[in-house]
Amino acid sequence: MSHGIVFDIREFALHDGPGIRTTVFLKGCPLRCSWCHNPEGQSGQPQEIGAGSHRRIVGRRYEAADLAALLNRQAPILAANNGGITFSGGEPLLQAQFIAEVIEGLNGLPVLLDTSGYSSEAQFRLVAAKCQMVFFDVKLIDAEAHRRFTGADNAPILANLRRLGEMEVPFVVRVPLVPGVTDTRTNLSAIADAVHRLPGLVRVDLLRYNRAAGGKYASFGMPFRPGFDESAEVNLDPEPFTALGIEVRIPGDEPGRRINA
Amino acid sequence: MSEGISGGRFTDGKPNLRRFHQARWDEPVIFELSSPGQRGILVPEVEADIRRQVGDLTERYSRLLLPPAPYHSVLMDGCLERGRDLSGGLRYNNFGIHGACAANAADALAAVKRTVFEERSVEPRELIAALDANFDGHEPLRGRLLQQAPKVGNDPEADAFLSGLFDMFAEACEATQDNGRGGRVRPGCGSAMYYLWLAQGQPGDSTPPIGATADGRVRGDFFSANLAPSPQAQVRGPLSVLQAFSRIDYSRVYNGGPITMELADASFSDPEALAKCATLVRIFAQLGCQQLQLNALNAQKLRDAKRHPERHRNLIVRVWGWSGYFCELEPAYQDHVIARCEHRL
């Protein structure tokens, strides 16, 4: 039985998959994206933040069976409402064995993996094969730019993306739109080229840059150096994808009906 | 008509904890709500106090003089036929009592059970000294109570204390066959303004009725309005909240009082998010809860409205059972609205 480190569990995540979902955020990430809005997910170790009586430890150790039992408490509610569990992070595949055991312990709940794709082939297959859906981040196709903005090589990511295409697990490619970095027409066209023939691709989500990203860094004693102009307009043009027949969604972009307006 | 009582208030605002004070770690203490006769040394004190408060309020209801209301009486069944004003009695003469701030009361009991009786990491006298000192000089203990003790909404043990408190409350009300006006006393779970009055006092009070509490809350800190986890509790989200409050036996606690949830306004931003909100309402019904009040809040906008009221004259917020223009609320109520936990969908 293995254990893992979790930095948060959030119910009713809005954009973490179909139906109502409880998202487990795993601590630790091999990437250091300069726009990261979950800095508490970077280190794999529990961290102490705050002072006095507000001091708290971010990151809690769970045995796989205990986490499964905690999630199973709501299994009937989730099952009755087309819901499930999402594993996100950090990078959940850094704790692939742990997640695989948690999934085995779930009472048949549908599971979604939300991943950067950066992992070994074995880790990737172990978890992805147990999931009903995968959200796969693709940030930058240019290897040098990827290294510069995320601190890591994108070759393992693109290799796992191709494997996912062969695995018969439906997946959504998610592109965080960072102004001047990932939202360029060149990059979006390259991503569209890389994904449009992959079987199992459901759609592409374009995620707006979160301007509140820097807000959490100070409490973790980390500097926030985005390395791009945060205030620049984001290019939301989905044309590189739609031109190839790919469905595109921009969460939060379709205004809801106003109630009591 | 409702009057608030607090599950966390023992006797005249001062805990009657003599037996608790004398308890020792090596004394076998049974602290279960479920086995009558073996409920340890704290729960019977709470139960007796709830009975006493219900008795006091009921006695006051029997002496209450209602002003005559002829126009209102015309609209009520039976008044014209009997030639009697409604102040002289109606077909239904039930009065309600609300159990306010129940989450903090349950958290306090759960914290004592966990830290004093199970972990034995705090001596009873140390806890009482810390409460008397409003946790001054007891910051590490307060931190432990806040961060490590079970809280309603994140731990079934605290949830069990919550439903147990409402069971005791219902029992006390059921024991009152007649409220002195030909009706029953109906237990409810709303708070009206008592979430503020109990925490901070009514205008003109020098000290609030409730001081520091064993869940790590210091004097003056907010309670939650109606049914909601303590503002200090970290909860995983709305499902856990609905599950916690679904444990109340609403067939006995029937005077009303909503589960109150604040959602970020982004929850209503696109059709998919809206569909999830609809599912939330469906789950509320599936779990057998009684009333739900969903509020959309944007904390940033509210903070701006406090600084620049002239820019937000039309901003309306739900306060407890009513809505009001945010900029016209008293600052204490404004602060409470801002501080309410935002459940991000």
Coordinates of C-alpha atoms in Angstrom, one line a residue:
Chain A
M1 CA 0.0 0.0 0.0
S2 CA 1.5 3.3 -1.0
H3 CA 0.9 6.9 0.2
G4 CA 0.8 10.2 -1.5
I5 CA 0.9 13.9 -0.7
V6 CA -2.2 15.9 -1.5
F7 CA -2.4 19.7 -1.3
D8 CA -6.1 20.2 -1.7
I9 CA -9.4 18.4 -2.3
R10 CA -12.1 20.6 -3.9
E11 CA -15.7 19.5 -4.5
F12 CA -17.7 20.9 -7.4
A13 CA -14.8 22.0 -9.5
L14 CA -16.2 24.1 -12.3
H15 CA -13.9 23.4 -15.2
D16 CA -12.3 20.1 -14.3
G17 CA -14.4 17.7 -16.4
P18 CA -18.0 16.7 -17.1
G19 CA -20.7 16.5 -14.5
I20 CA -20.0 17.3 -10.9
R21 CA -16.5 16.4 -9.9
T22 CA -14.3 16.3 -6.8
T23 CA -10.8 17.3 -7.7
V24 CA -7.8 15.9 -5.8
F25 CA -4.7 18.1 -6.2
L26 CA -1.5 16.2 -5.9
K27 CA 1.6 17.9 -4.6
G28 CA 4.8 18.0 -6.6
C29 CA 5.5 19.0 -10.2
P30 CA 8.4 18.4 -12.6
L31 CA 7.6 21.6 -14.5
R32 CA 8.2 25.2 -13.4
C33 CA 5.9 27.1 -15.7
S34 CA 6.5 30.8 -15.2
W35 CA 2.7 31.5 -15.2
C36 CA 1.9 28.7 -12.7
H37 CA -1.2 29.7 -10.6
N38 CA -0.8 26.7 -8.2
P39 CA 2.7 27.4 -6.7
E40 CA 1.8 25.2 -3.7
G41 CA 1.7 22.3 -6.2
Q42 CA 5.3 22.6 -7.2
S43 CA 7.2 21.1 -4.2
G44 CA 6.5 17.5 -3.4
Q45 CA 6.9 18.1 0.3
P46 CA 4.4 19.5 2.8
Q47 CA 5.0 23.3 3.4
E48 CA 4.2 25.5 6.3
I49 CA 2.6 28.9 5.5
G50 CA 1.0 31.7 7.5
A51 CA 1.9 32.8 11.0
G52 CA 0.6 32.4 14.6
S53 CA -2.8 30.6 14.8
H54 CA -3.2 31.0 11.1
R55 CA -0.1 28.9 10.4
R56 CA -1.0 25.8 8.5
I57 CA 0.6 23.0 6.7
V58 CA -0.1 22.8 3.0
G59 CA 0.2 19.2 1.9
R60 CA -1.2 16.2 3.7
R61 CA -0.1 12.6 3.5
Y62 CA -2.8 10.0 2.7
E63 CA -2.6 6.2 2.5
A64 CA -4.2 5.2 -0.8
A65 CA -7.0 3.3 1.0
D66 CA -7.8 6.3 3.3
L67 CA -8.1 8.7 0.4
A68 CA -10.3 6.2 -1.5
A69 CA -12.5 5.9 1.6
L70 CA -12.8 9.7 1.9
L71 CA -13.8 10.0 -1.7
N72 CA -16.2 7.1 -1.5
R73 CA -18.2 8.9 1.2
Q74 CA -19.7 10.9 -1.7
A75 CA -19.7 8.1 -4.3
P76 CA -23.5 7.8 -4.2
I77 CA -24.0 11.5 -4.7
L78 CA -21.5 11.7 -7.5
A79 CA -22.8 8.5 -9.2
A80 CA -26.4 9.8 -9.1
N81 CA -25.4 13.0 -10.8
N82 CA -23.1 12.0 -13.6
G83 CA -20.1 13.0 -11.6
G84 CA -16.7 11.6 -10.7
I85 CA -13.2 12.2 -9.4
T86 CA -10.5 14.3 -11.1
F87 CA -6.8 13.9 -10.3
S88 CA -4.9 17.2 -10.9
G89 CA -1.9 18.9 -9.4
G90 CA 0.9 19.7 -9.4
E91 CA 1.5 16.8 -11.7
P92 CA -0.4 13.7 -10.6
L93 CA 1.7 11.3 -12.6
L94 CA 4.7 12.0 -10.2
Q95 CA 2.6 9.9 -7.8
A96 CA 1.3 7.4 -10.4
Q97 CA 1.5 4.3 -8.3
F98 CA -0.4 6.0 -5.5
I99 CA -3.2 7.3 -7.8
A100 CA -3.5 3.8 -9.5
E101 CA -4.1 2.3 -6.0
V102 CA -6.6 5.0 -5.1
I103 CA -8.5 4.4 -8.3
E104 CA -8.6 0.7 -7.6
G105 CA -10.2 1.5 -4.2
L106 CA -13.0 3.8 -5.7
N107 CA -16.5 2.4 -5.8
G108 CA -16.6 2.4 -9.6
L109 CA -16.5 6.2 -9.9
P110 CA -15.5 7.6 -13.3
V111 CA -12.0 9.1 -13.1
L112 CA -10.5 11.9 -15.1
L113 CA -6.7 12.6 -15.2
D114 CA -5.7 16.2 -15.6
T115 CA -2.0 16.1 -16.6
S116 CA 0.9 18.0 -18.0
G117 CA 1.8 14.8 -19.8
Y118 CA 5.3 15.0 -18.3
S119 CA 6.1 11.5 -17.0
S120 CA 7.7 8.2 -18.0
E121 CA 5.8 5.9 -20.4
A122 CA 5.1 3.4 -17.7
Q123 CA 3.7 5.9 -15.3
F124 CA 1.5 7.4 -18.0
R125 CA 0.1 4.1 -19.2
L126 CA -0.5 2.9 -15.6
V127 CA -2.9 5.7 -14.8
A128 CA -4.3 6.8 -18.1
A129 CA -5.5 3.2 -18.8
K130 CA -7.6 3.4 -15.6
C131 CA -9.3 6.7 -16.6
Q132 CA -12.5 7.4 -18.4
M133 CA -11.1 10.7 -19.7
V134 CA -7.8 12.6 -19.8
F135 CA -7.3 16.3 -19.9
F136 CA -3.9 16.7 -21.5
D137 CA -2.1 20.1 -21.3
V138 CA -0.1 21.1 -24.4
K139 CA 1.7 24.4 -23.8
L140 CA 4.4 24.9 -26.4
I141 CA 5.5 22.9 -29.4
D142 CA 8.8 24.6 -29.8
A143 CA 11.3 22.7 -27.7
E144 CA 13.5 25.6 -26.8
A145 CA 10.6 27.9 -25.8
H146 CA 9.2 25.0 -23.7
R147 CA 12.4 24.6 -21.8
R148 CA 12.7 28.4 -21.3
F149 CA 9.1 28.9 -19.9
T150 CA 8.6 25.5 -18.1
G151 CA 12.1 24.5 -17.3
A152 CA 11.6 21.1 -18.9
D153 CA 11.9 19.2 -22.2
N154 CA 8.7 18.7 -24.1
A155 CA 9.8 15.5 -25.8
P156 CA 8.3 13.1 -23.1
I157 CA 5.0 15.2 -23.2
L158 CA 4.6 14.9 -27.0
A159 CA 5.5 11.2 -26.8
N160 CA 2.8 10.6 -24.2
L161 CA 0.3 12.6 -26.3
R162 CA 0.9 10.2 -29.2
R163 CA 0.5 7.2 -26.9
L164 CA -2.7 8.6 -25.6
G165 CA -4.0 8.8 -29.2
E166 CA -3.4 5.0 -29.4
M167 CA -5.0 4.1 -26.1
E168 CA -8.7 4.5 -26.8
V169 CA -9.2 6.8 -23.9
P170 CA -11.1 10.0 -24.9
F171 CA -9.2 13.1 -24.2
V172 CA -9.3 16.9 -24.3
V173 CA -6.2 18.9 -25.1
R174 CA -6.0 22.0 -23.0
V175 CA -3.9 25.0 -23.9
P176 CA -3.2 27.7 -21.3
L177 CA -3.2 31.0 -23.2
V178 CA -0.3 33.0 -21.9
P179 CA 0.0 36.4 -23.7
G180 CA 2.9 36.4 -26.1
V181 CA 4.1 33.0 -25.1
T182 CA 1.6 30.2 -25.9
D183 CA -1.1 32.2 -27.6
T184 CA 0.9 33.0 -30.7
R185 CA -0.6 31.9 -34.0
T186 CA 2.5 29.9 -34.8
N187 CA 2.3 27.9 -31.5
L188 CA -1.5 27.4 -31.8
S189 CA -1.1 26.2 -35.4
A190 CA 1.7 23.8 -34.4
I191 CA -0.5 22.4 -31.6
A192 CA -3.4 22.0 -33.9
D193 CA -1.1 20.1 -36.4
A194 CA 0.1 17.8 -33.6
V195 CA -3.3 16.8 -32.3
H196 CA -5.9 16.9 -35.1
R197 CA -5.3 13.4 -36.4
L198 CA -5.2 11.7 -33.0
P199 CA -8.0 9.3 -32.4
G200 CA -9.8 9.9 -29.2
L201 CA -9.5 13.7 -29.3
V202 CA -12.8 15.2 -28.1
R203 CA -12.0 18.9 -28.4
V204 CA -9.5 21.6 -27.5
D205 CA -10.0 23.9 -24.5
L206 CA -8.4 27.3 -24.6
L207 CA -7.8 28.5 -21.1
R208 CA -7.5 32.2 -20.5
Y209 CA -4.4 33.4 -18.6
N210 CA -5.3 33.8 -14.9
R211 CA -4.2 37.3 -13.9
A212 CA -4.4 36.3 -10.2
A213 CA -1.6 33.8 -10.7
G214 CA 1.0 35.8 -8.7
G215 CA -1.3 36.2 -5.7
K216 CA -0.2 33.0 -3.9
Y217 CA 3.5 33.2 -4.3
A218 CA 4.4 35.5 -1.4
S219 CA 2.8 33.2 1.3
F220 CA 5.1 30.4 0.0
G221 CA 8.2 32.6 0.1
M222 CA 8.5 32.4 -3.7
P223 CA 9.2 35.2 -6.1
F224 CA 6.7 35.6 -9.0
R225 CA 8.6 36.4 -12.2
P226 CA 6.3 35.7 -15.1
G227 CA 8.8 36.8 -17.8
F228 CA 6.0 38.1 -20.0
D229 CA 3.6 41.0 -20.0
E230 CA 0.7 39.9 -17.8
S231 CA -1.5 42.8 -18.8
A232 CA -1.3 42.1 -22.6
E233 CA -4.4 41.0 -24.4
V234 CA -4.8 37.3 -24.9
N235 CA -5.3 35.9 -28.4
L236 CA -8.4 33.9 -28.2
D237 CA -8.8 33.2 -32.0
P238 CA -9.7 29.5 -32.3
E239 CA -9.2 29.5 -36.1
P240 CA -6.0 27.3 -36.2
F241 CA -8.1 24.5 -34.6
T242 CA -11.5 25.1 -36.2
A243 CA -9.9 25.2 -39.6
L244 CA -8.9 21.5 -39.0
G245 CA -12.3 20.6 -37.8
I246 CA -11.5 20.5 -34.1
E247 CA -14.1 21.6 -31.6
V248 CA -12.9 24.4 -29.4
R249 CA -14.2 25.5 -26.1
I250 CA -13.2 28.6 -24.1
P251 CA -14.5 28.1 -20.6
G252 CA -16.2 31.1 -19.1
D253 CA -16.6 32.6 -22.6
E254 CA -20.3 32.0 -23.2
P255 CA -22.1 34.4 -20.9
G256 CA -24.8 32.7 -18.9
R257 CA -28.4 33.8 -18.9
R258 CA -28.8 36.6 -16.4
I259 CA -31.1 35.8 -13.6
N260 CA -33.1 38.7 -12.0
A261 CA -31.4 41.0 -14.5
Chain B
M1 CA -42.1 34.8 15.6
S2 CA -38.6 33.7 16.6
E3 CA -36.1 34.2 19.3
G4 CA -32.5 33.0 19.0
I5 CA -30.7 30.8 21.3
S6 CA -27.2 29.5 21.0
G7 CA -26.2 25.9 21.2
G8 CA -22.8 27.2 22.4
R9 CA -24.0 29.3 25.3
F10 CA -24.1 27.4 28.5
T11 CA -25.5 29.2 31.6
D12 CA -25.9 33.0 31.4
G13 CA -23.0 33.1 29.1
K14 CA -20.7 31.5 31.6
P15 CA -20.0 27.8 31.1
N16 CA -21.1 25.6 33.9
L17 CA -18.1 23.3 33.7
R18 CA -17.4 22.4 37.2
R19 CA -17.3 18.7 36.6
F20 CA -15.3 19.2 33.4
H21 CA -12.9 21.3 35.3
Q22 CA -12.3 18.5 37.8
A23 CA -11.9 15.8 35.1
R24 CA -8.6 14.1 34.9
W25 CA -6.9 12.4 31.9
D26 CA -6.9 9.0 33.6
E27 CA -10.6 9.1 34.4
P28 CA -12.5 6.9 32.0
V29 CA -14.7 9.3 30.0
I30 CA -17.4 8.1 27.7
F31 CA -18.4 10.9 25.4
E32 CA -21.0 9.4 23.0
L33 CA -24.2 11.1 22.1
S34 CA -25.7 7.9 20.9
S35 CA -25.8 5.9 24.1
P36 CA -28.1 7.6 26.7
G37 CA -27.0 7.3 30.2
Q38 CA -23.4 7.1 29.2
R39 CA -22.9 10.5 27.7
G40 CA -19.9 11.6 29.6
I41 CA -19.6 14.8 31.6
L42 CA -20.1 17.5 29.1
V43 CA -23.0 16.5 26.9
P44 CA -25.6 16.3 29.8
E45 CA -24.6 19.9 30.8
V46 CA -25.3 21.1 27.3
E47 CA -28.6 19.2 27.1
A48 CA -29.8 20.6 30.5
D49 CA -28.9 24.1 29.3
I50 CA -30.8 23.7 26.1
R51 CA -33.8 22.5 28.1
R52 CA -33.5 25.5 30.4
Q53 CA -33.2 28.0 27.5
V54 CA -36.2 26.5 25.7
G55 CA -38.2 26.6 29.0
D56 CA -37.3 30.3 29.6
L57 CA -38.2 31.4 26.1
T58 CA -41.5 29.4 26.2
E59 CA -42.4 31.0 29.5
R60 CA -41.8 34.4 27.9
Y61 CA -44.0 33.6 24.9
S62 CA -46.9 32.8 27.2
R63 CA -46.7 36.3 28.7
L64 CA -46.2 38.1 25.4
L65 CA -48.8 40.8 24.6
L66 CA -49.5 41.2 20.9
P67 CA -50.7 44.6 19.7
P68 CA -54.2 44.4 18.1
A69 CA -54.0 44.3 14.3
P70 CA -57.4 44.7 12.8
Y71 CA -56.5 44.8 9.1
H72 CA -54.1 41.8 9.4
S73 CA -56.9 40.0 11.3
V74 CA -59.3 40.4 8.5
L75 CA -56.9 38.5 6.3
M76 CA -56.6 35.5 8.7
D77 CA -58.9 32.5 8.9
G78 CA -61.5 32.6 11.7
C79 CA -61.0 36.1 13.1
L80 CA -64.1 37.6 11.4
E81 CA -66.2 34.5 12.2
R82 CA -65.2 34.5 15.8
G83 CA -65.2 38.3 16.2
R84 CA -61.7 38.2 17.6
D85 CA -58.5 40.0 16.8
L86 CA -55.5 37.9 15.9
S87 CA -53.8 39.1 19.1
G88 CA -56.3 37.0 21.0
G89 CA -55.4 33.8 19.2
L90 CA -55.7 32.1 15.9
R91 CA -56.3 28.7 14.5
Y92 CA -52.6 28.0 14.7
N93 CA -50.7 29.4 17.6
N94 CA -47.3 27.9 17.2
F95 CA -44.2 29.8 18.1
G96 CA -40.7 29.1 16.9
I97 CA -37.3 29.1 18.6
H98 CA -34.2 29.0 16.5
G99 CA -30.9 27.3 17.4
A100 CA -28.3 29.7 16.0
C101 CA -24.6 29.2 15.5
A102 CA -24.9 25.4 15.8
A103 CA -21.8 24.7 13.7
N104 CA -19.5 26.4 16.2
A105 CA -21.2 24.7 19.1
A106 CA -20.7 21.3 17.5
D107 CA -17.1 22.2 16.6
A108 CA -16.4 23.1 20.2
L109 CA -17.8 19.8 21.5
A110 CA -15.9 17.9 18.8
A111 CA -12.7 19.8 19.7
V112 CA -13.0 18.9 23.4
K113 CA -13.7 15.3 22.6
R114 CA -10.7 15.0 20.3
T115 CA -8.1 17.1 22.1
V116 CA -9.0 16.6 25.8
F117 CA -10.4 13.1 25.9
E118 CA -8.9 11.2 23.0
E119 CA -5.5 12.7 22.3
R120 CA -5.2 14.0 25.9
S121 CA -3.0 16.8 24.5
V122 CA -4.8 19.5 26.5
E123 CA -5.8 19.4 30.1
P124 CA -9.3 20.6 30.9
R125 CA -8.1 23.3 33.2
E126 CA -5.6 24.5 30.5
L127 CA -8.4 24.8 28.0
I128 CA -10.7 26.7 30.4
A129 CA -7.8 29.1 31.3
A130 CA -7.2 29.7 27.6
L131 CA -10.9 30.4 27.0
D132 CA -11.0 32.8 30.0
A133 CA -8.0 34.6 28.6
N134 CA -9.6 34.8 25.1
F135 CA -6.5 32.7 24.0
D136 CA -4.1 35.5 24.9
G137 CA -0.8 33.7 25.5
H138 CA -2.4 30.4 24.3
E139 CA -1.8 30.9 20.6
P140 CA -0.3 27.4 19.9
L141 CA -3.4 25.8 21.6
R142 CA -5.7 28.0 19.6
G143 CA -3.9 27.0 16.4
R144 CA -4.3 23.3 17.2
L145 CA -8.0 23.7 17.9
L146 CA -8.5 25.7 14.7
Q147 CA -6.4 23.5 12.4
Q148 CA -6.5 20.0 13.8
A149 CA -9.9 19.6 15.5
P150 CA -12.8 18.2 13.5
K151 CA -15.1 20.8 12.0
V152 CA -18.7 20.6 10.7
G153 CA -18.4 20.1 7.0
N154 CA -15.1 18.3 7.0
D155 CA -15.4 15.6 9.6
P156 CA -18.4 13.2 10.2
E157 CA -17.6 13.3 14.0
A158 CA -18.3 17.0 14.1
D159 CA -21.4 16.5 11.9
A160 CA -22.7 14.0 14.4
F161 CA -22.4 16.6 17.2
L162 CA -24.4 19.0 15.0
S163 CA -27.3 16.6 14.5
G164 CA -27.0 15.6 18.2
L165 CA -27.4 19.2 19.3
F166 CA -30.5 19.6 17.1
D167 CA -31.9 16.3 18.5
M168 CA -31.6 17.6 22.1
F169 CA -33.1 20.9 21.0
A170 CA -36.1 19.1 19.4
E171 CA -36.5 17.0 22.5
A172 CA -36.7 20.1 24.6
C173 CA -39.3 21.6 22.4
E174 CA -41.3 18.4 22.1
A175 CA -41.4 18.2 25.9
T176 CA -43.4 21.5 25.9
Q177 CA -46.9 20.3 25.0
D178 CA -48.4 23.8 25.1
N179 CA -46.7 27.1 24.7
G180 CA -49.3 28.8 26.9
R181 CA -51.2 30.1 23.8
G182 CA -52.7 26.9 22.6
G183 CA -49.8 26.0 20.3
R184 CA -46.5 24.2 20.1
V185 CA -43.0 25.4 20.3
R186 CA -41.3 24.6 17.0
P187 CA -37.6 24.2 16.8
G188 CA -35.8 25.9 13.8
C189 CA -32.3 26.3 12.5
G190 CA -32.2 29.9 11.3
S191 CA -30.2 32.6 13.0
A192 CA -31.8 35.9 12.1
M193 CA -29.3 38.5 13.4
Y194 CA -28.2 36.4 16.4
Y195 CA -25.1 35.3 14.4
L196 CA -23.9 38.8 15.0
W197 CA -25.5 39.7 18.3
L198 CA -24.2 36.5 20.0
A199 CA -20.7 37.1 18.6
Q200 CA -20.4 40.9 19.0
G201 CA -23.3 42.0 21.2
Q202 CA -26.3 44.1 20.4
P203 CA -25.8 47.8 19.9
G204 CA -24.9 49.2 23.4
D205 CA -23.6 46.0 24.9
S206 CA -20.2 46.2 26.5
T207 CA -19.3 42.6 26.0
P208 CA -20.7 40.0 23.7
P209 CA -22.9 37.2 25.2
I210 CA -20.4 34.5 24.0
G211 CA -16.7 34.8 24.5
A212 CA -14.0 32.6 23.1
T213 CA -15.1 29.1 22.2
A214 CA -13.3 25.7 22.3
D215 CA -13.2 25.4 18.5
G216 CA -10.5 28.1 18.6
R217 CA -12.7 31.1 17.9
V218 CA -11.8 34.2 19.8
R219 CA -14.3 36.7 21.3
G220 CA -15.9 38.8 18.6
D221 CA -15.1 36.5 15.7
F222 CA -18.2 35.9 13.5
F223 CA -20.5 33.0 13.6
S224 CA -22.1 31.8 10.4
A225 CA -25.6 32.9 9.5
N226 CA -28.2 30.2 9.5
L227 CA -26.8 26.7 8.6
A228 CA -23.3 26.9 7.4
P229 CA -19.9 25.6 8.6
S230 CA -18.0 27.9 10.9
P231 CA -16.3 30.7 9.1
Q232 CA -13.0 29.4 10.4
A233 CA -13.5 25.9 9.1
Q234 CA -11.7 24.7 5.9
V235 CA -14.2 22.6 4.0
R236 CA -13.7 20.7 0.7
G237 CA -16.8 22.2 -0.8
P238 CA -20.6 22.3 -1.1
L239 CA -21.1 18.5 -1.2
S240 CA -19.6 18.1 2.2
V241 CA -21.6 21.0 3.5
L242 CA -24.9 19.6 2.2
Q243 CA -23.9 16.1 3.6
A244 CA -23.2 17.6 7.0
F245 CA -26.5 19.5 7.3
S246 CA -28.5 16.6 5.8
R247 CA -27.9 14.8 9.0
I248 CA -30.3 17.0 10.9
D249 CA -33.6 15.4 11.5
Y250 CA -35.8 18.0 9.8
S251 CA -39.0 16.1 10.6
R252 CA -38.3 17.4 14.1
V253 CA -36.6 20.6 13.4
Y254 CA -39.3 22.2 11.2
N255 CA -39.5 25.9 11.9
G256 CA -37.2 26.5 9.0
G257 CA -33.7 28.0 8.5
P258 CA -31.7 27.6 5.3
I259 CA -28.4 26.1 4.5
T260 CA -26.7 29.2 3.4
M261 CA -24.0 29.0 0.7
E262 CA -22.0 31.6 -1.1
L263 CA -20.9 30.8 -4.6
A264 CA -18.5 32.9 -6.5
D265 CA -20.3 34.9 -9.2
A266 CA -18.2 32.9 -11.8
S267 CA -20.4 30.0 -11.0
F268 CA -23.1 31.6 -13.1
S269 CA -20.7 32.6 -16.0
D270 CA -21.4 30.0 -18.6
P271 CA -24.1 27.4 -19.4
E272 CA -21.9 24.5 -18.2
A273 CA -21.4 26.2 -14.8
L274 CA -25.1 27.0 -14.5
A275 CA -25.9 23.3 -15.1
K276 CA -23.6 22.4 -12.2
C277 CA -25.4 24.9 -10.0
A278 CA -28.7 23.2 -11.0
T279 CA -27.1 19.9 -10.0
L280 CA -26.2 21.3 -6.7
V281 CA -29.8 22.1 -6.0
R282 CA -30.8 18.6 -7.1
I283 CA -28.3 17.1 -4.7
F284 CA -29.7 19.3 -1.9
A285 CA -33.1 17.7 -2.5
Q286 CA -31.7 14.2 -3.0
L287 CA -30.0 14.4 0.5
G288 CA -33.3 15.4 2.1
C289 CA -32.3 18.8 3.3
Q290 CA -35.0 21.4 4.1
Q291 CA -34.1 24.9 2.8
L292 CA -31.3 26.2 0.7
Q293 CA -30.2 29.8 0.2
L294 CA -27.6 30.2 -2.6
N295 CA -26.0 33.6 -2.9
A296 CA -23.7 34.8 -5.6
L297 CA -20.8 36.8 -4.2
N298 CA -17.8 38.6 -5.6
A299 CA -15.6 39.4 -2.5
Q300 CA -13.4 41.8 -4.5
K301 CA -16.5 43.8 -5.7
L302 CA -17.8 43.9 -2.1
R303 CA -14.4 45.2 -0.8
D304 CA -14.4 47.9 -3.5
A305 CA -18.0 48.8 -2.6
K306 CA -16.9 49.3 1.0
R307 CA -14.2 51.7 -0.1
H308 CA -16.1 53.4 -2.8
P309 CA -19.8 53.2 -2.0
E310 CA -20.6 55.8 -4.7
R311 CA -19.6 53.3 -7.4
H312 CA -21.9 50.5 -6.1
R313 CA -25.1 52.1 -5.1
N314 CA -27.2 49.4 -6.7
L315 CA -25.3 46.4 -5.3
I316 CA -27.8 44.2 -3.5
V317 CA -26.8 41.4 -1.1
R318 CA -28.6 38.7 0.8
V319 CA -28.1 39.4 4.5
W320 CA -30.0 36.6 6.3
G321 CA -33.7 36.4 5.7
W322 CA -33.7 39.5 3.7
S323 CA -31.7 41.4 1.0
G324 CA -30.4 44.9 1.2
Y325 CA -28.3 47.5 -0.6
F326 CA -24.8 46.6 0.5
C327 CA -23.7 50.2 0.9
E328 CA -26.5 51.0 3.3
L329 CA -25.7 48.1 5.7
E330 CA -24.0 48.6 9.0
P331 CA -20.2 48.0 8.7
A332 CA -20.4 44.8 10.9
Y333 CA -22.9 43.2 8.5
Q334 CA -20.9 44.4 5.5
D335 CA -17.8 42.7 7.0
H336 CA -19.7 39.5 7.6
V337 CA -21.0 39.3 4.1
I338 CA -17.4 39.8 2.8
A339 CA -16.0 37.2 5.1
R340 CA -18.5 34.5 4.2
C341 CA -16.8 31.5 2.8
E342 CA -17.0 31.6 -1.0
H343 CA -17.4 28.1 -2.4
R344 CA -15.8 28.2 -5.8
L345 CA -17.5 25.9 -8.2

